[in-house]
Amino acid sequence: MSGITPTSGNETKICFLVSESNPELKFILLDKVPFVLGRTKLTGITDLKLSKSQVKFEADYSKNRVLVEQLGSNQSAVNNESMIKGEKRLLYHGDKVSLLFNSNYIFNLNFVPNAMFKSYGLESNKRLTNSPDQYIVAKKFRSNIAAKWETKDGTLLVYNSSNLVHKNKIAAFDMDGTIIVTQSGKVFPVDYKDWKISCPEVTKTLRMLSNDGYKIVIFTNQGGIGSKKVNENSFKEKVENIINVIKIPIQVFVATQGDIYRKPAPGMWNTFVSDYNGDLSVDMNSSFFCGDAAGRPDRIDSNSQQIKKDHSCCDRLFAINVGLKFYTPEEYFWKIPTEEFKLPSFNPIDVLSNIKYTDSNSKLLSSCKEMIIMVGSPGSGKSYFASNVLGCHDIKIFSRDKLGSWQKCVSEVKKFLSHFSCCVVIDNTNPDKESRKRFIDIAKSFNIPCRIFQMNVSKKHAIHNNKFREITDKKHQRISSIVINVYFSKFEEPSMEEGVDEIVKINFVPHFKDPKQEELYKMYLL
């Protein structure tokens, strides 16, 4: 029965269950009509382990699928994966349902065209009481499929094991340092064969989770693929070999670039929920994420061995961002107490309290001719402030980025002040006294006031802003974090002794195009 493939065209269709042990026993599922199977005269099953109302089915003809729900106390199974009371799964053409786990009470699900009814002996079935809807081809079956790789947006790799079953409960794991470690003992694998399961508890636990109704999903950062340091095909083979050893269906998401998909950003999780779980909602209270990048400092283990600090906190932050409970491998597999950890000092939620650009009584613009020298790193919001706040008034903005050099910038400012009487804004980073002095001297030569507007933004805040802009605005030129680090290494705090009339601290006030952007900004992205 599972070998039948629906055909396209405007044909009527019907959905039915057929017993694997007794092919004469068939039940038609009508569209949107609940149907329950169990220990009844309908099935002929008398096993007391089976509830009279064991499993409920509800077909959706518009999507060529069936929602199945476990009602009985004892486990049933979908495609040989156990299902517990209250759990729901989605079934597609060819899937198998066992009314009891590890039993012979198996039914195959089929969607077939009307033209094939007679070949299945369905024309006289008394349960068929109305005409089925028009037949619509299901474009993808997310279960009972051959294993395959997919690529999304050119940077996210997704692997679906064969016979993958979508579930409400998700047991999510990091890969390196959690599911596997290197066979060589080195920090980084020497090749795609340099791996082993991190400990015996891993395989045992994953299999137990799968049997208890969890879908196993791996979320891993693999920037080496994007930088071409790791061969993509070899890595794929490595993933498949790992899953072959564990011997259960697993879904794997691989972030290969520093974009929205790279942990701790939520892109991999959001894509999994929206596109790769068969439209089943996730039971967030039962689901969790386990990873080794947890922000732990240098420590001593139970065997008095020195362990180096975690390379990052990205796994813990990923769980925080998407709202999952978090465990380290030691906490989850070995049941040791929660270890000490440290979250980043910069929390993006803190800066959203800024509603005013300045906390002082200073005016942002003067009524007289003056010079304003901006001071701020890339990612500080300096140029946005200059263009969208100051630029709304009668001023002229000069930028080294647009003019090409500070020499050209100095020349153009002098030329402009010689002919016009409005305010000028110097939209350069101006981190040190030397860079600011060039323009302070010009203001003095024209005998006009000069003020410094210093962006009140820390290095971590600027890097966060830069990362947010990078993953939300593909058109914006990418700025490396190294550029921001260089700015702060050269930075000299502005002083009145430099010969300016006032120094005004400018707060970063975020602006978002939509609520989703604001939600993303509040997350840990670094």
Coordinates of C-alpha atoms in Angstrom, one line a residue:
M1 CA 0.0 0.0 0.0
S2 CA 2.8 2.5 0.9
G3 CA 4.2 2.2 -2.6
I4 CA 1.3 4.1 -4.2
T5 CA 1.9 7.6 -5.3
P6 CA -1.0 10.1 -5.8
T7 CA -1.5 11.4 -9.3
S8 CA -2.1 15.0 -10.3
G9 CA -5.2 16.5 -12.0
N10 CA -8.7 17.4 -11.0
E11 CA -9.6 13.9 -9.7
T12 CA -11.5 13.1 -6.6
K13 CA -9.5 11.5 -3.8
I14 CA -10.1 9.5 -0.7
C15 CA -8.1 8.8 2.4
F16 CA -8.2 5.4 4.1
L17 CA -6.4 3.2 6.6
V18 CA -5.8 -0.5 5.7
S19 CA -4.7 -3.1 8.2
E20 CA -1.2 -4.5 7.4
S21 CA -2.0 -8.0 8.8
N22 CA -5.5 -8.1 7.3
P23 CA -5.7 -6.1 4.0
E24 CA -9.5 -6.7 3.9
L25 CA -9.9 -4.5 6.9
K26 CA -10.1 -0.9 5.7
F27 CA -11.4 2.4 7.2
I28 CA -12.2 5.5 5.2
L29 CA -11.3 8.9 6.8
L30 CA -13.7 11.6 5.7
D31 CA -12.5 15.2 5.4
K32 CA -12.4 16.9 8.8
V33 CA -14.4 14.1 10.5
P34 CA -12.7 12.6 13.6
F35 CA -12.4 8.8 13.6
V36 CA -11.2 6.7 16.6
L37 CA -9.6 3.2 16.5
G38 CA -9.0 0.9 19.5
R39 CA -10.1 -2.3 21.1
T40 CA -13.5 -2.5 19.4
K41 CA -15.6 -4.8 17.1
L42 CA -14.5 -2.6 14.2
T43 CA -10.9 -3.6 14.5
G44 CA -11.5 -7.1 16.0
I45 CA -8.7 -6.5 18.5
T46 CA -9.2 -7.9 22.0
D47 CA -5.8 -7.1 23.5
L48 CA -6.5 -5.5 27.0
K49 CA -3.4 -3.3 26.6
L50 CA -5.2 -1.4 23.9
S51 CA -7.8 1.2 25.0
K52 CA -11.2 1.2 23.4
S53 CA -10.3 4.8 22.3
Q54 CA -6.7 4.3 21.6
V55 CA -5.9 6.7 18.6
K56 CA -7.9 9.5 17.0
F57 CA -7.5 10.4 13.3
E58 CA -8.7 13.5 11.5
A59 CA -8.0 13.9 7.8
D60 CA -7.4 17.2 6.0
Y61 CA -8.0 16.7 2.3
S62 CA -6.9 20.2 1.4
K63 CA -3.4 19.4 2.6
N64 CA -3.3 15.6 2.0
R65 CA -2.5 14.8 5.6
V66 CA -4.0 13.4 8.7
L67 CA -3.6 14.6 12.3
V68 CA -3.2 11.6 14.7
E69 CA -3.6 11.9 18.4
Q70 CA -2.8 9.3 21.1
L71 CA -5.7 8.8 23.5
G72 CA -4.9 5.6 25.3
S73 CA -2.5 5.1 28.2
N74 CA -0.2 2.7 26.5
Q75 CA 2.2 3.8 23.8
S76 CA 1.3 3.6 20.1
A77 CA 3.7 4.4 17.3
V78 CA 4.1 6.3 14.0
N79 CA 6.6 4.9 11.5
N80 CA 8.1 2.7 14.4
E81 CA 8.6 5.8 16.6
S82 CA 6.6 5.6 19.9
M83 CA 3.9 8.1 20.8
I84 CA 2.5 8.7 24.3
K85 CA -0.8 9.9 25.6
G86 CA -1.7 13.4 24.5
E87 CA 0.9 13.5 21.8
K88 CA 0.0 14.5 18.2
R89 CA 1.7 13.8 14.9
L90 CA 1.1 14.6 11.2
L91 CA 0.7 11.6 8.8
Y92 CA 1.1 11.6 5.1
H93 CA 0.5 9.1 2.3
G94 CA 2.4 5.9 3.0
D95 CA 2.9 6.4 6.8
K96 CA 2.3 3.6 9.3
V97 CA 0.4 3.7 12.6
S98 CA 0.8 0.9 15.1
L99 CA -2.1 1.1 17.7
L100 CA 0.3 -0.4 20.2
F101 CA 4.1 0.2 20.2
N102 CA 6.0 -3.0 19.0
S103 CA 2.8 -4.8 18.1
N104 CA 1.2 -6.1 14.9
Y105 CA -1.8 -3.8 15.1
I106 CA -0.5 -1.7 12.2
F107 CA -2.5 0.4 9.7
N108 CA -1.1 2.0 6.5
L109 CA -2.4 5.5 5.5
N110 CA -3.3 6.1 1.8
F111 CA -4.6 9.0 -0.3
V112 CA -5.7 7.6 -3.6
P113 CA -7.6 9.0 -6.7
N114 CA -11.2 8.0 -7.2
A115 CA -10.2 6.0 -10.3
M116 CA -8.2 3.6 -8.1
F117 CA -11.0 2.9 -5.6
K118 CA -12.1 -0.4 -7.3
S119 CA -8.6 -1.8 -7.2
Y120 CA -8.7 -1.4 -3.4
G121 CA -12.2 -2.9 -3.0
L122 CA -13.5 0.4 -1.7
E123 CA -16.6 1.0 -4.0
S124 CA -18.9 -0.8 -1.5
N125 CA -17.4 0.5 1.7
K126 CA -20.3 1.6 3.9
R127 CA -18.3 4.2 5.7
L128 CA -18.1 6.4 2.6
T129 CA -21.2 8.7 2.9
N130 CA -20.3 11.8 0.9
S131 CA -18.3 12.7 -2.2
P132 CA -14.6 13.6 -1.6
D133 CA -13.2 17.0 -2.4
Q134 CA -11.2 17.7 -5.5
Y135 CA -7.8 15.9 -5.5
I136 CA -4.8 18.1 -4.8
V137 CA -1.2 16.8 -5.0
A138 CA 0.9 17.0 -1.9
K139 CA 4.1 18.6 -3.0
K140 CA 6.2 17.3 -0.1
F141 CA 5.9 14.5 2.3
R142 CA 7.9 15.3 5.5
S143 CA 7.8 11.7 6.8
N144 CA 8.6 8.3 5.3
I145 CA 11.0 10.0 2.9
A146 CA 14.5 9.1 1.9
A147 CA 17.2 10.9 3.7
K148 CA 18.2 14.1 1.9
W149 CA 20.0 17.4 2.2
E150 CA 18.5 20.8 1.4
T151 CA 20.0 24.3 1.2
K152 CA 18.1 27.5 2.3
D153 CA 19.2 31.0 1.3
G154 CA 22.5 29.7 0.1
T155 CA 23.9 29.4 3.7
L156 CA 21.7 27.1 5.8
L157 CA 22.1 23.4 5.3
V158 CA 19.3 21.1 6.4
Y159 CA 19.4 17.3 6.7
N160 CA 16.3 15.2 7.1
S161 CA 16.8 11.6 8.1
S162 CA 14.7 8.9 6.4
N163 CA 11.4 8.2 8.1
L164 CA 11.6 11.4 10.0
V165 CA 8.5 12.0 12.1
H166 CA 7.4 15.5 13.1
K167 CA 6.6 15.9 16.8
N168 CA 5.4 18.6 19.3
K169 CA 8.2 17.9 21.8
I170 CA 11.7 18.8 20.6
A171 CA 15.0 17.6 22.1
A172 CA 17.6 20.0 20.5
F173 CA 21.4 19.6 20.7
D174 CA 24.6 21.3 19.6
M175 CA 26.9 18.9 17.8
D176 CA 30.6 19.4 18.5
G177 CA 31.5 19.1 22.1
T178 CA 27.9 17.8 22.9
I179 CA 27.0 14.9 20.7
I180 CA 30.5 14.2 19.5
V181 CA 34.1 15.1 20.4
T182 CA 37.3 14.6 18.4
Q183 CA 38.9 11.1 18.3
S184 CA 42.3 12.7 18.2
G185 CA 41.7 14.7 21.4
K186 CA 42.4 18.0 19.5
V187 CA 40.2 21.0 19.8
F188 CA 39.4 21.0 16.1
P189 CA 39.0 17.8 14.0
V190 CA 41.9 17.0 11.7
D191 CA 39.5 15.7 9.1
Y192 CA 35.9 14.6 8.6
K193 CA 36.7 11.2 10.1
D194 CA 38.1 12.6 13.4
W195 CA 35.1 12.2 15.7
K196 CA 33.5 9.9 18.2
I197 CA 30.3 9.9 20.3
S198 CA 31.2 12.0 23.3
C199 CA 30.1 9.4 25.9
P200 CA 28.0 6.2 26.0
E201 CA 25.2 8.1 27.7
V202 CA 24.6 10.2 24.5
T203 CA 23.4 7.3 22.3
K204 CA 21.4 5.7 25.1
T205 CA 19.7 9.0 26.0
L206 CA 18.9 10.1 22.4
R207 CA 17.3 6.7 21.7
M208 CA 15.3 6.9 24.9
L209 CA 14.1 10.5 24.0
S210 CA 13.0 9.3 20.6
N211 CA 11.0 6.5 22.1
D212 CA 9.4 8.9 24.6
G213 CA 7.9 11.0 21.8
Y214 CA 10.7 13.6 21.3
K215 CA 12.0 14.7 17.9
I216 CA 15.8 14.9 17.9
V217 CA 17.1 18.1 16.2
I218 CA 20.8 19.3 16.0
F219 CA 21.6 23.0 15.5
T220 CA 25.3 23.5 14.7
N221 CA 27.5 26.4 13.6
Q222 CA 30.0 25.4 11.0
G223 CA 31.6 28.6 9.7
G224 CA 34.5 26.6 8.3
I225 CA 32.2 25.5 5.4
G226 CA 31.4 29.1 4.5
S227 CA 35.1 30.0 4.6
K228 CA 36.0 26.9 2.5
K229 CA 38.3 25.6 5.3
V230 CA 35.9 22.6 5.6
N231 CA 34.7 20.6 2.6
E232 CA 30.9 20.7 2.5
N233 CA 30.5 17.2 1.0
S234 CA 32.9 15.7 3.6
F235 CA 31.0 17.4 6.4
K236 CA 27.7 16.0 5.1
E237 CA 29.1 12.5 5.0
K238 CA 30.3 13.0 8.6
V239 CA 26.8 14.0 9.7
E240 CA 25.2 11.0 8.0
N241 CA 27.8 8.7 9.7
I242 CA 27.0 10.1 13.1
I243 CA 23.3 9.5 12.6
N244 CA 24.0 6.0 11.3
V245 CA 25.8 5.2 14.6
I246 CA 23.0 6.6 16.8
K247 CA 20.4 4.8 14.7
I248 CA 17.4 7.1 15.1
P249 CA 15.9 9.7 12.8
I250 CA 17.5 13.1 13.4
Q251 CA 17.0 16.5 11.7
V252 CA 20.1 18.7 11.4
F253 CA 20.5 22.4 10.8
V254 CA 23.9 23.7 9.8
A255 CA 24.8 27.5 9.8
T256 CA 27.7 28.1 7.5
Q257 CA 27.9 31.9 7.6
G258 CA 27.8 34.7 10.2
D259 CA 24.2 35.6 9.3
I260 CA 20.8 35.3 10.9
Y261 CA 21.2 31.5 11.0
R262 CA 24.3 31.4 13.1
K263 CA 23.8 30.8 16.8
P264 CA 23.0 32.7 19.0
A265 CA 20.8 34.4 16.4
P266 CA 17.4 32.6 16.2
G267 CA 17.3 32.0 12.4
M268 CA 17.8 28.2 12.5
W269 CA 15.2 27.7 15.2
N270 CA 12.6 30.0 13.5
T271 CA 13.2 28.2 10.1
F272 CA 12.7 24.8 11.8
V273 CA 9.4 25.9 13.4
S274 CA 8.0 27.5 10.3
D275 CA 9.2 25.2 7.6
Y276 CA 10.5 21.9 8.9
N277 CA 8.1 20.5 11.5
G278 CA 5.1 19.8 9.4
D279 CA 3.1 22.7 10.7
L280 CA 3.0 21.1 14.2
S281 CA 3.4 23.6 17.0
V282 CA 6.2 23.1 19.5
D283 CA 5.5 22.3 23.1
M284 CA 7.9 24.8 24.6
N285 CA 7.4 23.6 28.1
S286 CA 8.6 20.1 27.3
S287 CA 11.3 21.0 24.7
F288 CA 14.9 22.0 25.5
F289 CA 18.3 22.7 24.0
C290 CA 21.6 21.2 25.2
G291 CA 25.0 22.6 24.2
D292 CA 28.6 23.0 25.5
A293 CA 29.1 26.7 24.7
A294 CA 27.6 27.9 27.9
G295 CA 29.7 30.8 29.2
R296 CA 31.5 28.7 31.9
P297 CA 34.8 29.9 33.3
D298 CA 38.0 27.7 33.9
R299 CA 36.9 25.0 36.3
I300 CA 37.9 21.7 38.0
D301 CA 35.8 18.6 37.2
S302 CA 34.8 15.9 39.6
N303 CA 38.1 14.0 38.8
S304 CA 40.1 17.1 39.8
Q305 CA 41.0 17.7 36.1
Q306 CA 41.4 21.3 34.9
I307 CA 38.9 22.3 32.2
K308 CA 39.4 25.4 30.1
K309 CA 36.6 28.0 29.9
D310 CA 33.9 27.6 27.3
H311 CA 34.9 29.1 23.9
S312 CA 31.7 31.2 24.0
C313 CA 28.2 31.4 25.5
C314 CA 26.4 31.1 22.1
D315 CA 24.5 27.9 23.0
R316 CA 23.1 29.2 26.2
L317 CA 22.2 32.6 24.5
F318 CA 20.6 30.7 21.6
A319 CA 18.3 28.9 24.1
I320 CA 17.5 32.2 25.8
N321 CA 16.7 33.9 22.5
V322 CA 14.2 31.3 21.3
G323 CA 12.7 30.6 24.8
L324 CA 14.0 27.0 25.4
K325 CA 15.2 25.4 28.7
F326 CA 19.0 25.0 28.5
Y327 CA 21.3 22.3 29.7
T328 CA 25.0 21.7 29.4
P329 CA 26.0 18.2 28.3
E330 CA 27.3 17.6 31.8
E331 CA 24.0 18.6 33.3
Y332 CA 21.8 16.7 30.9
F333 CA 23.7 13.5 30.2
W334 CA 25.6 13.1 33.5
K335 CA 23.1 14.8 35.8
I336 CA 25.7 17.0 37.6
P337 CA 24.5 20.2 39.3
T338 CA 24.2 23.4 37.4
E339 CA 27.7 25.0 36.9
E340 CA 28.7 28.6 37.2
F341 CA 28.4 30.7 34.1
K342 CA 28.6 34.3 33.0
L343 CA 26.3 36.1 30.5
P344 CA 27.6 38.9 28.4
S345 CA 27.9 42.3 30.1
F346 CA 25.9 43.9 27.3
N347 CA 22.2 43.1 27.3
P348 CA 20.5 44.8 24.3
I349 CA 17.2 45.1 26.3
D350 CA 18.9 47.7 28.5
V351 CA 19.4 50.2 25.7
L352 CA 15.8 50.2 24.7
S353 CA 15.0 52.4 27.7
N354 CA 16.6 55.4 25.9
I355 CA 13.8 57.6 24.6
K356 CA 15.7 60.9 24.4
Y357 CA 18.9 61.6 22.4
T358 CA 20.4 63.6 25.3
D359 CA 19.9 63.6 29.0
S360 CA 21.2 67.2 29.3
N361 CA 19.5 70.5 28.8
S362 CA 21.6 71.2 25.7
K363 CA 20.0 72.1 22.5
L364 CA 20.7 69.8 19.6
L365 CA 20.8 72.7 17.2
S366 CA 21.7 76.3 17.7
S367 CA 20.1 79.3 15.9
C368 CA 23.5 80.7 15.0
K369 CA 26.2 79.4 12.6
E370 CA 28.2 76.7 14.3
M371 CA 30.2 73.5 13.7
I372 CA 29.2 70.2 15.2
I373 CA 31.9 67.4 15.3
M374 CA 30.4 63.9 15.6
V375 CA 32.4 61.4 17.7
G376 CA 31.4 57.7 17.5
S377 CA 32.4 54.3 16.2
P378 CA 30.9 52.5 13.3
G379 CA 27.6 51.0 14.6
S380 CA 27.1 53.7 17.2
G381 CA 24.2 55.3 15.2
K382 CA 26.3 58.4 14.5
S383 CA 25.4 58.7 10.8
Y384 CA 21.7 57.9 11.4
F385 CA 21.6 60.7 14.0
A386 CA 23.4 63.2 11.8
S387 CA 21.2 62.5 8.8
N388 CA 17.8 61.9 10.4
V389 CA 17.8 64.2 13.4
L390 CA 20.3 67.0 12.6
G391 CA 19.8 66.6 8.9
C392 CA 16.1 67.6 9.1
H393 CA 17.2 71.2 9.7
D394 CA 19.2 73.8 7.7
I395 CA 22.6 72.2 8.0
K396 CA 25.3 70.8 5.8
I397 CA 26.8 67.4 6.5
F398 CA 30.3 66.4 5.5
S399 CA 31.5 62.8 5.6
R400 CA 34.9 61.4 5.0
D401 CA 33.2 58.2 3.8
K402 CA 31.5 60.1 0.9
L403 CA 34.4 62.5 0.1
G404 CA 37.1 59.8 0.2
S405 CA 39.7 61.3 2.6
W406 CA 40.0 63.6 5.6
Q407 CA 42.0 66.1 3.5
K408 CA 39.1 66.4 1.0
C409 CA 36.7 66.8 3.9
V410 CA 38.8 69.6 5.4
S411 CA 39.0 71.3 2.0
E412 CA 35.2 71.1 1.4
V413 CA 34.3 72.4 4.9
K414 CA 36.5 75.5 4.4
K415 CA 35.1 76.2 1.0
F416 CA 31.5 75.9 2.3
L417 CA 32.0 78.1 5.3
S418 CA 33.5 80.8 3.1
H419 CA 30.3 81.1 1.1
F420 CA 27.4 80.0 3.4
S421 CA 26.2 80.8 6.9
C422 CA 24.4 77.6 8.0
C423 CA 25.6 75.0 10.5
V424 CA 28.0 72.3 9.4
V425 CA 28.2 68.7 10.8
I426 CA 31.3 66.6 10.5
D427 CA 30.0 63.0 10.3
N428 CA 33.4 61.2 10.8
T429 CA 34.3 58.8 13.6
N430 CA 36.9 61.4 15.0
P431 CA 38.2 59.0 17.7
D432 CA 41.3 61.1 18.8
K433 CA 42.4 64.6 19.5
E434 CA 44.3 64.8 16.3
S435 CA 41.3 64.0 14.0
R436 CA 39.1 66.5 15.9
K437 CA 41.7 69.3 16.0
R438 CA 41.6 69.6 12.2
F439 CA 38.0 70.8 12.3
I440 CA 38.2 72.7 15.6
D441 CA 41.0 74.8 14.0
I442 CA 38.7 75.5 11.1
A443 CA 35.9 76.7 13.4
K444 CA 38.3 79.0 15.2
S445 CA 39.5 80.4 11.9
F446 CA 35.9 81.3 11.0
N447 CA 35.2 82.5 14.5
I448 CA 32.2 80.2 15.0
P449 CA 31.2 78.0 18.0
C450 CA 32.2 74.4 17.9
R451 CA 30.6 71.6 19.8
I452 CA 31.3 67.9 20.0
F453 CA 28.4 65.4 19.9
Q454 CA 29.8 62.2 21.4
M455 CA 27.7 59.0 20.8
N456 CA 27.1 57.4 24.2
V457 CA 27.6 53.8 22.9
S458 CA 30.0 51.1 24.3
K459 CA 32.1 48.8 22.1
K460 CA 29.9 45.8 22.7
H461 CA 26.8 47.9 22.0
A462 CA 28.3 49.1 18.7
I463 CA 29.2 45.6 17.7
H464 CA 25.7 44.4 18.5
N465 CA 24.2 47.2 16.4
N466 CA 26.6 46.3 13.5
K467 CA 25.5 42.7 13.7
F468 CA 21.8 43.6 13.8
R469 CA 22.2 45.8 10.7
E470 CA 24.3 43.1 9.0
I471 CA 21.5 40.5 9.3
T472 CA 18.6 42.7 8.6
D473 CA 19.9 44.9 5.8
K474 CA 21.6 42.9 3.1
K475 CA 22.3 46.1 1.1
H476 CA 24.4 47.7 3.8
Q477 CA 28.1 47.4 3.4
R478 CA 29.5 44.9 5.9
I479 CA 31.7 46.3 8.6
S480 CA 34.1 43.9 10.4
S481 CA 34.2 44.0 14.2
I482 CA 37.9 44.6 13.8
V483 CA 37.1 48.1 12.5
I484 CA 35.1 48.8 15.7
N485 CA 37.9 47.4 17.8
V486 CA 40.5 49.7 16.1
Y487 CA 38.3 52.7 16.8
F488 CA 38.1 52.0 20.5
S489 CA 41.9 51.3 20.6
K490 CA 42.5 54.8 19.2
F491 CA 39.7 56.5 21.2
E492 CA 40.6 59.5 23.4
E493 CA 37.8 60.9 25.5
P494 CA 36.8 64.4 24.3
S495 CA 37.8 67.3 26.6
M496 CA 36.9 70.9 26.8
E497 CA 40.6 71.6 26.8
E498 CA 40.6 70.8 23.1
G499 CA 39.0 74.3 22.6
V500 CA 35.4 73.4 22.1
D501 CA 32.3 75.2 23.5
E502 CA 30.4 72.1 24.7
I503 CA 30.5 68.4 24.7
V504 CA 27.1 66.7 24.4
K505 CA 26.6 63.0 25.0
I506 CA 24.1 61.5 22.5
N507 CA 22.2 58.4 23.5
F508 CA 21.4 55.7 21.0
V509 CA 17.6 55.7 20.3
P510 CA 16.6 52.7 18.2
H511 CA 14.1 52.8 15.4
F512 CA 12.5 49.7 13.9
K513 CA 10.6 49.1 10.7
D514 CA 8.3 46.5 12.3
P515 CA 7.8 44.6 15.6
K516 CA 9.8 41.6 14.4
Q517 CA 12.9 43.7 14.0
E518 CA 12.5 45.0 17.6
E519 CA 12.1 41.5 18.9
L520 CA 15.3 40.5 17.1
Y521 CA 17.2 43.5 18.4
K522 CA 16.4 42.5 22.0
M523 CA 18.1 39.2 21.5
Y524 CA 21.8 38.3 22.1
L525 CA 23.4 38.4 18.7
L526 CA 27.1 38.2 19.5

